[in-house]
Coordinates of C-alpha atoms in Angstrom, one line a residue:
M1 CA 104.3 163.1 144.4
A2 CA 101.3 160.7 144.8
R3 CA 101.1 160.1 140.8
S4 CA 105.0 159.7 140.8
A5 CA 105.1 157.0 143.8
L6 CA 102.2 155.0 142.1
A7 CA 104.1 155.2 139.0
W8 CA 107.1 153.5 140.9
L9 CA 104.9 150.8 142.3
V10 CA 103.5 150.0 139.0
V11 CA 107.2 149.6 137.7
V12 CA 108.2 147.7 140.4
G13 CA 105.3 145.3 140.2
V14 CA 105.9 144.5 136.5
L15 CA 109.7 144.4 136.6
L16 CA 110.1 142.1 140.1
P17 CA 108.6 139.1 138.9
G18 CA 110.8 139.1 135.5
I19 CA 113.8 140.2 137.6
A20 CA 113.4 137.0 140.3
R21 CA 112.5 134.9 137.0
A22 CA 115.8 135.9 135.6
E23 CA 117.6 134.1 138.3
V24 CA 116.3 130.7 137.6
E25 CA 116.4 129.8 133.7
V26 CA 114.7 126.8 132.3
G27 CA 115.6 125.5 128.6
D28 CA 113.5 123.4 126.3
G29 CA 112.9 119.8 126.9
V30 CA 113.1 120.1 130.8
P31 CA 110.1 118.6 132.4
F32 CA 109.0 121.4 134.9
T33 CA 108.9 125.3 134.4
A34 CA 110.8 128.0 135.9
S35 CA 108.0 129.1 138.0
E36 CA 107.6 125.2 139.5
L37 CA 111.3 125.3 140.3
E38 CA 111.3 128.7 141.9
S39 CA 108.4 127.7 144.0
A40 CA 110.1 124.4 145.1
L41 CA 113.4 126.4 145.9
L42 CA 111.6 129.0 148.0
T43 CA 109.9 126.3 149.9
R44 CA 113.4 124.9 151.1
G45 CA 115.0 128.4 151.7
V46 CA 117.2 128.2 148.7
E47 CA 117.6 131.2 146.6
P48 CA 120.7 130.7 144.0
A49 CA 120.9 132.0 140.4
L50 CA 120.8 128.6 138.1
T51 CA 120.4 127.4 134.8
V52 CA 118.7 124.4 133.8
R53 CA 119.0 122.5 130.5
A54 CA 117.9 119.1 129.1
V55 CA 120.8 116.8 128.5
S56 CA 119.3 113.6 127.3
G57 CA 116.4 111.2 128.0
S58 CA 115.5 112.1 131.9
T59 CA 118.7 113.8 132.5
I60 CA 118.9 117.6 133.1
E61 CA 122.2 119.7 133.8
V62 CA 122.1 122.5 136.7
R63 CA 124.3 125.0 136.7
T64 CA 124.7 127.5 139.4
P65 CA 127.7 129.9 139.8
A66 CA 129.8 127.5 141.6
T67 CA 128.6 124.1 140.6
A68 CA 127.4 122.1 137.4
E69 CA 125.3 119.0 138.5
R70 CA 123.7 116.1 136.3
I71 CA 120.6 114.9 137.7
D72 CA 118.4 111.9 136.4
L73 CA 114.9 112.5 137.3
G74 CA 113.6 109.0 136.2
G75 CA 110.0 109.2 135.4
A76 CA 109.4 112.5 137.6
R77 CA 107.9 115.7 135.9
G78 CA 106.3 118.9 136.6
P79 CA 106.3 119.9 140.6
A80 CA 107.6 116.6 141.4
A81 CA 110.7 116.7 139.3
A82 CA 111.2 120.4 140.4
R83 CA 111.2 119.2 144.2
L84 CA 114.1 116.6 143.4
V85 CA 116.5 119.4 142.1
A86 CA 115.3 121.7 145.1
V87 CA 115.7 118.8 147.7
Y88 CA 119.3 118.0 146.0
L89 CA 120.5 121.8 146.0
A90 CA 119.0 122.5 149.8
E91 CA 121.1 119.3 150.9
A92 CA 124.4 119.5 149.0
P93 CA 127.3 121.0 150.3
E94 CA 129.1 124.0 148.8
P95 CA 131.7 122.0 146.6
A96 CA 134.3 123.4 144.1
L97 CA 133.3 123.6 140.3
A98 CA 132.5 120.2 139.3
T99 CA 130.2 117.7 137.6
V100 CA 128.3 115.4 139.7
E101 CA 126.2 112.5 138.7
V102 CA 122.8 112.3 140.8
R103 CA 120.1 109.5 140.1
A104 CA 116.9 109.1 141.5
P105 CA 116.0 106.0 143.3
A106 CA 115.6 103.7 140.5
R107 CA 112.5 101.0 140.4
R108 CA 113.1 97.4 141.1
S109 CA 112.5 95.5 137.8
R110 CA 109.9 93.2 137.4
P111 CA 110.0 92.1 133.8
V112 CA 107.3 90.0 131.9
W113 CA 108.1 87.6 129.3
L114 CA 106.0 85.6 126.9
R115 CA 107.1 82.2 125.7
V116 CA 106.4 79.8 122.8
A117 CA 108.2 76.4 123.2
A118 CA 108.4 73.2 121.3
I119 CA 108.5 70.2 123.3
A120 CA 109.8 66.4 122.6
G121 CA 110.5 63.6 124.8
R122 CA 109.1 60.3 126.3
G123 CA 108.2 58.7 129.1
A124 CA 110.8 57.0 131.5
A125 CA 109.3 53.3 131.1
S126 CA 110.2 51.0 128.1
D127 CA 106.6 50.8 126.9
D128 CA 106.0 54.4 127.3
L129 CA 104.8 56.7 124.3
A130 CA 106.8 59.3 122.6
L131 CA 105.7 62.7 123.1
I132 CA 105.5 66.0 121.1
G133 CA 103.8 69.3 121.1
P134 CA 103.8 73.1 121.5
E135 CA 103.9 75.2 125.0
A136 CA 103.0 78.4 125.7
G137 CA 103.4 80.6 128.9
V138 CA 104.3 83.7 130.9
R139 CA 107.4 84.1 133.3
T140 CA 108.1 87.2 135.7
G141 CA 110.5 87.4 138.6
R142 CA 112.1 90.3 140.8
G143 CA 115.9 89.7 141.4
R144 CA 116.9 86.0 141.2
W145 CA 113.1 84.8 142.0
Q146 CA 111.0 83.5 139.5
L147 CA 107.1 82.8 138.8
G148 CA 105.3 81.4 135.8
A149 CA 102.6 79.7 134.2
E150 CA 102.2 77.5 131.4
L151 CA 99.8 75.7 129.1
A152 CA 101.0 72.4 127.0
W153 CA 99.5 70.0 124.6
L154 CA 101.2 67.0 124.0
H155 CA 100.6 64.2 121.4
G156 CA 101.7 60.7 122.5
Q157 CA 102.5 57.8 120.1
A158 CA 104.1 54.1 120.4
A159 CA 107.7 54.2 119.2
D160 CA 106.7 51.2 117.3
P161 CA 104.9 52.4 114.0
G162 CA 102.9 49.4 113.6
A163 CA 101.2 49.9 117.2
A164 CA 98.2 52.2 116.7
V165 CA 98.2 53.4 120.2
R166 CA 97.8 57.1 120.6
A167 CA 97.2 59.9 123.5
N168 CA 96.8 63.5 123.8
L169 CA 97.5 65.3 127.1
G170 CA 96.5 68.7 127.7
L171 CA 98.6 70.2 130.8
A172 CA 98.6 73.6 132.8
R173 CA 102.0 74.0 135.2
I174 CA 102.9 76.7 137.8
A175 CA 106.4 77.3 138.0
I176 CA 107.9 78.6 141.2
G177 CA 111.8 79.0 141.1
A178 CA 115.2 80.9 141.1
Q179 CA 118.1 81.8 139.0
V180 CA 121.1 80.0 140.2
G181 CA 124.0 81.5 138.0
A182 CA 123.4 80.7 134.3
V183 CA 120.4 78.1 135.3
E184 CA 116.9 78.9 136.1
L185 CA 115.4 76.1 138.3
T186 CA 112.0 75.8 138.6
A187 CA 109.2 73.5 140.2
G188 CA 105.6 73.2 141.0
P189 CA 102.3 71.4 140.3
T190 CA 100.9 69.8 136.9
L191 CA 97.0 69.7 136.4
G192 CA 95.5 68.4 133.0
R193 CA 93.4 66.2 130.9
Y194 CA 94.0 63.0 128.9
G195 CA 92.3 61.6 126.3
V196 CA 93.0 58.0 125.0
G197 CA 90.5 56.8 122.5
A198 CA 87.4 57.3 123.9
R199 CA 88.6 57.4 127.3
R200 CA 88.9 61.0 129.0
G201 CA 90.2 61.9 132.2
W202 CA 92.0 64.1 134.7
M203 CA 95.7 64.1 135.4
R204 CA 97.5 65.7 138.2
G205 CA 101.3 65.8 139.3
G206 CA 104.3 67.9 139.6
H207 CA 107.4 68.9 137.5
V208 CA 111.1 70.0 137.8
D209 CA 112.3 72.2 135.2
A210 CA 116.0 73.6 134.4
A211 CA 116.5 76.0 131.7
V212 CA 119.3 78.3 130.0
R213 CA 119.5 81.1 127.7
V214 CA 121.6 80.5 124.5
V215 CA 121.2 83.7 122.7
G216 CA 119.2 87.1 123.3
G217 CA 119.0 90.7 124.0
A218 CA 117.5 93.2 126.2
T219 CA 113.7 92.3 124.9
W220 CA 114.2 88.9 123.6
R221 CA 116.0 85.5 124.1
V222 CA 115.9 81.8 123.4
R223 CA 116.3 79.3 126.0
V224 CA 116.7 75.4 126.1
G225 CA 115.4 73.3 128.7
A226 CA 114.9 70.0 130.3
R227 CA 111.9 69.0 132.6
A228 CA 110.8 65.7 134.6
E229 CA 107.5 65.2 135.4
L230 CA 105.5 63.1 137.7
L231 CA 101.6 62.5 136.4
D232 CA 98.8 60.3 137.4
P233 CA 97.1 58.2 136.7
R234 CA 98.9 55.8 134.6
V235 CA 96.9 54.6 131.7
E236 CA 97.5 51.5 130.2
V237 CA 96.6 50.1 126.5
R238 CA 96.6 46.4 125.6
L239 CA 96.9 45.9 121.8
D240 CA 97.8 42.3 120.2
G241 CA 98.6 41.1 123.6
R242 CA 101.3 43.8 124.2
A243 CA 100.8 46.4 126.9
F244 CA 101.4 50.4 126.2
T245 CA 101.6 53.1 128.7
A246 CA 99.5 55.6 127.2
T247 CA 99.9 58.3 130.1
P248 CA 103.6 58.1 131.3
R249 CA 103.9 58.0 135.3
L250 CA 107.4 59.8 134.5
A251 CA 107.8 61.9 131.6
L252 CA 111.1 63.3 130.5
T253 CA 111.5 66.0 127.8
G254 CA 113.4 68.8 126.3
A255 CA 112.3 72.3 125.0
I256 CA 113.6 75.2 122.7
A257 CA 111.8 78.3 123.8
F258 CA 111.6 81.7 122.4
E259 CA 110.6 84.5 124.7
W260 CA 110.0 88.4 124.4
A261 CA 109.6 90.9 127.1
V262 CA 106.3 92.9 127.1
A263 CA 107.1 94.7 130.3
R264 CA 110.0 95.6 132.2

């Protein structure tokens, strides 16, 4: 009799885990195991018979005898993903057989864009130089708010080909602003260096920008923009009795920029 009882205990000990696990079936591609889901369900007092299968990406389908739900797990995996399923099943009412879409809370996007641009323009005064050069920078934001930083090199030359007046400007900018409809408006401080012949010095000022996207997709875009920039000091050069402003007090420039997303 004792041997018979011992044999039954062995059989029950072997079969019970299999019987319990048979109530929870987890298919290939699901980011948690059957044991992880069972543990999460038992912790919340839920003991349904259910089947879980991967649908696509981070979405799974959970089927019970009465319901069929699709749950987007986002980036959750392992025990964390199993707990998300268990919490939903523990709090869900008893509906008729239906398919319900459930999504994990989405993280707020903060994309990062790298940009390169070509700039052209001139000073606002009639004796200011024409300006042209490249620019590189980075932009990010949350919602409608935008933040960016840029480096630019501008070469200035007198509009009169016979006037050998040239200047080079290296500028760094901080841009803070917001998206207003289709237009991104930003403003911020400017700091840089100028070179006019053998003369060198620091520049400071501020800028206001407006830009719109003309074409693009989820990970790239082309934008055109305009900028008004106040700069100080104003360096003048005299040549053959004529005065030329090598560094403009107010520079008006336009830009075409190619931007691509490196994080989303």
